Structure formats: structure tokens, C-alpha cells
Coordinates of N, CA and C in Angstrom, one line a residue:
M86 N 51.7 66.7 150.0 CA 52.7 66.5 151.1 C 53.5 67.7 150.3
S87 N 54.1 68.3 151.6 CA 55.1 69.2 151.5 C 56.6 68.9 151.7
I88 N 57.7 69.0 151.6 CA 58.6 68.5 151.4 C 59.9 70.1 152.6
I89 N 60.0 68.2 154.0 CA 60.6 69.1 155.0 C 61.3 69.3 155.0
G90 N 62.4 68.2 154.8 CA 64.0 68.9 154.1 C 64.9 67.8 153.4
V91 N 65.8 68.4 152.8 CA 66.7 67.8 152.3 C 68.4 67.7 152.6
G92 N 68.3 66.2 152.0 CA 70.1 66.1 152.6 C 71.1 65.6 151.7
I93 N 71.7 65.7 151.1 CA 73.6 65.3 150.0 C 74.4 65.7 150.8
D94 N 75.4 64.3 150.3 CA 76.4 64.0 150.7 C 77.2 63.1 150.3
V95 N 78.0 63.0 150.1 CA 79.1 62.3 149.4 C 80.0 61.6 150.4
A96 N 80.7 61.2 150.1 CA 81.8 60.0 150.1 C 82.7 59.8 149.8
E97 N 84.3 59.8 150.0 CA 85.3 59.1 149.1 C 85.8 57.7 149.5
I98 N 85.4 57.2 148.3 CA 85.3 56.0 148.6 C 86.6 54.5 149.6
E99 N 87.4 55.6 148.9 CA 88.9 54.7 148.8 C 89.3 54.7 150.4
R100 N 89.0 56.0 151.2 CA 88.8 57.3 152.3 C 88.3 56.3 153.2
F101 N 87.1 56.3 153.0 CA 85.3 55.2 153.7 C 86.3 54.5 153.6
A102 N 86.9 53.1 153.1 CA 87.4 51.9 152.9 C 88.3 51.5 154.0
A103 N 89.2 52.7 153.9 CA 90.1 52.7 154.9 C 90.1 52.8 156.2
S104 N 88.7 53.6 156.4 CA 88.7 54.0 157.5 C 87.7 51.8 158.5
L105 N 87.3 51.3 158.0 CA 86.5 50.8 157.9 C 87.2 49.1 157.9
E106 N 88.6 49.1 157.4 CA 89.7 48.6 157.2 C 90.9 49.0 158.9
R107 N 90.8 50.0 159.0 CA 91.5 50.5 159.5 C 90.8 50.0 161.3
T108 N 89.4 50.5 161.7 CA 88.5 50.3 162.5 C 87.6 48.7 162.5
P109 N 88.1 48.0 162.1 CA 86.9 46.7 161.8 C 85.9 47.0 163.2
A110 N 85.8 47.1 164.4 CA 83.8 47.5 164.9 C 83.3 48.6 164.0
L111 N 84.1 49.8 163.5 CA 83.5 50.7 162.7 C 81.8 50.3 162.1
A112 N 82.0 49.6 161.0 CA 80.5 48.8 160.3 C 79.7 48.5 161.2
E113 N 79.8 48.2 162.4 CA 79.0 47.2 163.5 C 78.3 48.4 164.3
R114 N 78.6 50.3 164.1 CA 78.8 51.5 164.6 C 77.3 52.1 163.8
L115 N 78.0 51.5 162.5 CA 77.4 52.5 161.7 C 75.6 51.3 160.7
F116 N 76.1 50.2 161.0 CA 75.1 49.9 159.8 C 74.3 48.6 160.2
V117 N 73.8 48.3 160.3 CA 72.3 46.6 160.7 C 72.9 45.9 159.8
A118 N 72.8 44.6 160.5 CA 73.0 43.8 159.5 C 72.8 42.5 158.0
G119 N 71.8 43.9 157.8 CA 71.1 44.3 156.4 C 71.7 44.6 155.4
E120 N 72.2 45.7 155.7 CA 73.7 46.9 155.0 C 74.2 46.0 154.9
L121 N 75.1 45.0 155.8 CA 75.8 44.4 155.5 C 76.4 43.9 154.5
L122 N 75.3 42.9 154.8 CA 75.6 41.8 153.6 C 74.6 41.9 152.4
L123 N 75.1 41.4 151.5 CA 74.7 41.4 149.8 C 73.2 40.0 150.8
P124 N 72.4 40.0 149.6 CA 71.0 38.1 149.7 C 72.3 37.2 149.8
S125 N 73.2 37.6 148.7 CA 73.6 36.1 149.2 C 74.4 36.4 150.2
G126 N 74.7 36.5 150.8 CA 75.4 36.3 152.4 C 76.7 36.8 152.4
E127 N 77.2 37.7 151.3 CA 78.4 37.9 151.1 C 78.7 39.7 152.0
R128 N 79.5 40.4 152.4 CA 79.8 41.3 152.9 C 79.8 42.2 151.1
R129 N 79.1 43.2 151.3 CA 78.3 43.8 150.2 C 80.2 44.3 150.3
G130 N 80.6 45.3 149.4 CA 81.5 46.1 149.0 C 81.5 47.8 149.6
A131 N 83.4 48.3 148.8 CA 83.1 49.4 149.7 C 82.3 50.9 149.1
A132 N 82.0 50.8 147.7 CA 81.6 51.2 147.4 C 79.7 51.5 147.3
S133 N 79.3 50.2 147.8 CA 78.1 49.8 148.8 C 77.5 50.6 149.8
L134 N 78.8 50.3 150.8 CA 78.4 50.7 152.2 C 78.6 52.3 151.8
A135 N 79.8 52.4 151.6 CA 79.9 54.6 151.5 C 78.8 55.3 151.0
A136 N 77.7 54.6 149.9 CA 77.3 55.5 149.5 C 75.2 54.9 150.3
R137 N 75.5 54.0 151.1 CA 74.8 53.8 152.5 C 74.9 55.1 153.3
F138 N 76.1 55.1 154.0 CA 77.0 56.2 155.2 C 77.0 57.4 154.4
A139 N 76.4 57.7 153.5 CA 76.0 58.9 152.6 C 74.7 59.3 152.9
A140 N 73.7 58.7 153.0 CA 71.8 58.3 152.5 C 72.4 58.6 154.1
K141 N 73.4 57.8 155.3 CA 72.6 58.5 156.9 C 73.3 60.1 157.1
E142 N 74.6 60.4 156.7 CA 74.1 61.8 156.4 C 72.9 62.2 156.2
A143 N 72.8 62.5 155.3 CA 72.1 63.5 154.2 C 70.6 62.6 154.4
A144 N 69.9 61.7 155.5 CA 68.6 61.9 156.5 C 68.5 62.5 157.5
A145 N 69.8 62.3 157.9 CA 70.4 63.9 159.6 C 70.0 65.1 158.6
K146 N 70.8 65.6 157.8 CA 70.5 67.1 157.0 C 69.4 67.3 156.9
A147 N 68.6 66.4 156.5 CA 67.2 66.5 155.9 C 66.3 66.3 156.8
L148 N 66.9 66.3 158.7 CA 65.9 66.4 160.4 C 67.3 67.5 160.5
G149 N 67.4 68.6 160.6 CA 68.2 69.5 160.8 C 69.6 68.9 161.5
A150 N 69.5 67.8 161.2 CA 71.5 67.5 161.0 C 71.3 67.6 163.4
P151 N 70.0 67.3 163.8 CA 70.1 67.2 165.7 C 70.8 66.6 166.3
P152 N 71.2 66.8 166.9 CA 72.5 65.8 168.0 C 71.8 64.6 168.4
G153 N 72.9 63.4 168.5 CA 71.4 62.2 169.4 C 71.2 61.6 168.6
L154 N 72.2 61.6 167.0 CA 70.6 60.9 165.8 C 71.9 59.5 166.7
R155 N 71.6 58.4 166.4 CA 72.1 57.1 165.6 C 72.1 56.2 164.4
W156 N 73.2 56.9 164.0 CA 73.6 56.0 162.4 C 73.3 55.0 162.7
T157 N 72.5 53.7 163.7 CA 71.7 52.3 163.2 C 70.3 52.2 163.5
D158 N 69.9 53.5 163.5 CA 68.5 54.6 163.3 C 67.4 55.1 162.3
A159 N 69.0 54.4 161.1 CA 69.3 54.8 159.9 C 68.8 53.7 159.1
E160 N 68.1 52.6 158.3 CA 68.7 51.6 157.7 C 68.0 51.6 156.0
V161 N 69.6 52.2 155.5 CA 69.2 52.1 154.1 C 69.2 50.5 153.3
Y162 N 67.5 49.8 152.9 CA 67.1 48.9 152.9 C 67.4 48.7 150.6
V163 N 66.7 48.0 149.8 CA 66.7 47.9 148.7 C 65.6 47.7 148.3
E164 N 64.2 47.3 148.1 CA 63.4 46.9 148.3 C 62.9 46.3 146.6
E165 N 62.3 45.6 147.2 CA 62.5 43.5 145.6 C 62.3 44.7 143.9
G166 N 61.8 46.0 143.2 CA 62.3 46.8 142.5 C 63.2 47.0 142.3
G167 N 64.5 47.3 143.3 CA 65.4 47.7 142.8 C 66.4 49.5 143.7
R168 N 65.0 49.9 144.3 CA 65.2 51.6 144.2 C 65.0 51.6 146.1
P169 N 66.1 52.4 146.1 CA 67.2 52.2 147.9 C 65.6 53.1 148.4
R170 N 65.6 52.4 149.7 CA 64.7 52.5 150.5 C 64.2 53.3 152.4
L171 N 64.7 54.1 152.5 CA 65.0 54.6 153.7 C 64.2 53.9 155.1
R172 N 64.4 53.4 156.6 CA 63.6 52.6 157.1 C 64.1 53.2 158.5
V173 N 63.8 54.3 159.1 CA 63.7 54.9 160.4 C 63.3 54.2 161.3
S174 N 64.4 53.8 162.9 CA 63.4 53.8 163.8 C 64.4 54.9 165.3
G175 N 64.2 54.8 166.3 CA 64.7 55.5 168.0 C 64.7 56.5 167.5
S176 N 65.8 57.2 167.8 CA 65.9 58.7 168.0 C 65.7 58.8 166.0
V177 N 66.1 58.2 165.2 CA 65.9 59.3 163.7 C 64.4 59.2 163.5
A178 N 63.5 58.2 164.2 CA 62.1 58.1 164.0 C 61.5 59.0 165.0
A179 N 61.8 59.6 165.9 CA 61.4 60.1 166.3 C 61.7 61.9 166.5
R180 N 63.1 62.1 165.7 CA 62.7 63.6 165.3 C 62.3 63.5 163.8
A181 N 62.0 62.5 162.8 CA 60.8 62.7 162.4 C 59.1 62.5 162.6
E182 N 59.1 62.0 163.5 CA 57.6 62.3 163.6 C 57.8 63.8 164.6
E183 N 58.4 64.3 165.4 CA 58.2 66.1 165.1 C 57.9 66.9 164.6
L184 N 58.8 66.5 163.3 CA 59.0 67.0 161.8 C 57.5 66.9 161.7
G185 N 57.1 65.9 161.0 CA 56.0 65.2 160.4 C 56.5 64.4 159.8
V186 N 57.2 63.2 159.4 CA 57.8 63.2 158.1 C 56.8 62.3 158.0
R187 N 56.5 62.1 157.1 CA 55.7 60.6 156.6 C 56.0 59.5 155.7
A188 N 57.2 60.1 155.0 CA 57.6 59.4 153.6 C 59.5 60.4 153.5
W189 N 59.1 58.9 152.9 CA 61.6 59.2 152.9 C 61.9 59.0 151.3
H190 N 62.3 59.1 150.6 CA 62.8 59.3 149.1 C 64.9 59.8 149.4
V191 N 65.3 58.3 148.6 CA 66.7 57.9 148.9 C 67.0 57.9 147.2
S192 N 68.4 58.8 146.9 CA 68.8 58.2 146.0 C 70.5 57.8 145.8
L193 N 70.6 56.8 145.1 CA 72.2 56.2 146.5 C 73.1 56.2 144.4
S194 N 74.3 56.9 144.2 CA 75.0 56.7 143.6 C 76.6 56.2 144.1
H195 N 77.0 55.2 142.6 CA 79.2 55.8 142.5 C 79.6 55.4 141.6
D196 N 80.1 56.8 141.8 CA 81.6 57.0 140.8 C 82.3 58.0 140.6
A197 N 83.8 56.7 140.2 CA 85.3 58.0 139.7 C 85.7 57.6 141.0
G198 N 85.1 56.8 142.3 CA 85.5 57.7 143.3 C 85.0 58.2 145.2
V199 N 83.9 58.4 143.8 CA 83.4 58.9 145.1 C 81.6 57.9 145.6
A200 N 81.3 57.9 146.8 CA 79.7 57.7 146.9 C 78.4 58.8 146.9
S201 N 77.3 59.2 147.1 CA 76.8 60.2 146.8 C 75.4 59.1 147.2
A202 N 74.6 60.7 148.2 CA 73.3 60.4 148.6 C 72.5 62.1 148.2
V203 N 71.4 61.5 148.1 CA 70.5 62.9 148.2 C 69.3 62.0 149.4
V204 N 68.8 62.2 151.0 CA 67.5 62.4 150.7 C 66.6 63.1 151.1
I205 N 65.4 62.9 151.2 CA 64.0 63.5 151.0 C 62.8 63.5 151.8
A206 N 62.6 64.1 153.3 CA 62.0 64.4 153.7 C 60.8 65.0 153.7
E207 N 59.1 63.8 153.7 CA 57.9 64.6 153.0 C 57.4 64.4 154.0
G208 N 56.7 65.2 153.9 CA 55.6 65.8 155.5 C 54.0 65.4 154.8

């Protein structure tokens, strides 16, 4: 296997939270239901959502940032062991298939008011 693309992105948590508060419908445009809610049914905090948004941006960069990608076509979820994963569909899956992506690697972090993500697309 080889690396097809690498993307990295950061999001200022306070600014991201303010955007979500100012535009309530924004969350539904950026995230699927599973990303918005914790397993308990509570809404995820701003730091977690900002990290997931950064991962979507990083995934787009790993794919060459083509126009037309939909935010909800890249879903960040956590597998049973706690590792973040990326599930793609629609526009993101189509671009990934074009490039020969067969696996995704995702790392999320948030500290000191900043959320970050690194995404590696592997073929």
C-alpha cells in the first residue's frame, strides 16, 4: 500500500462554537446524527465537534481538495477500542475511489483552545 494523500487541519474551538451558536442549522449541514450525539444521547461538546470538522477538512485536503465534496459524506466515528475512524459515502467516496483510496487513518486532538486532525488516505 502507498500513501495517496495527507491532510491536516486546525479549528479554533471558541470560534467554531460561536459559529454553531450563531447558525443553529450549521451543525446539521456539517455532521450526521451519529457525530452530533454521544452514545448517551447527549450532544457532543464544541471541542469534539471542532475536531471532527477539522478531520473532514483534512480528508478533503488528502483528496486534493476537489470542489463538490459534501460535509456529510465524510463521517468521523469512534470504533469500540476508542480509535477515530472515517466512513465515506457519496461525493467523498467517489473521489476516493477515483484516486484508489482503500484505507483511511485519522488522528484527532484538542487542547489549549484548538482542535486538530490529521487524515492519511492510503491506497
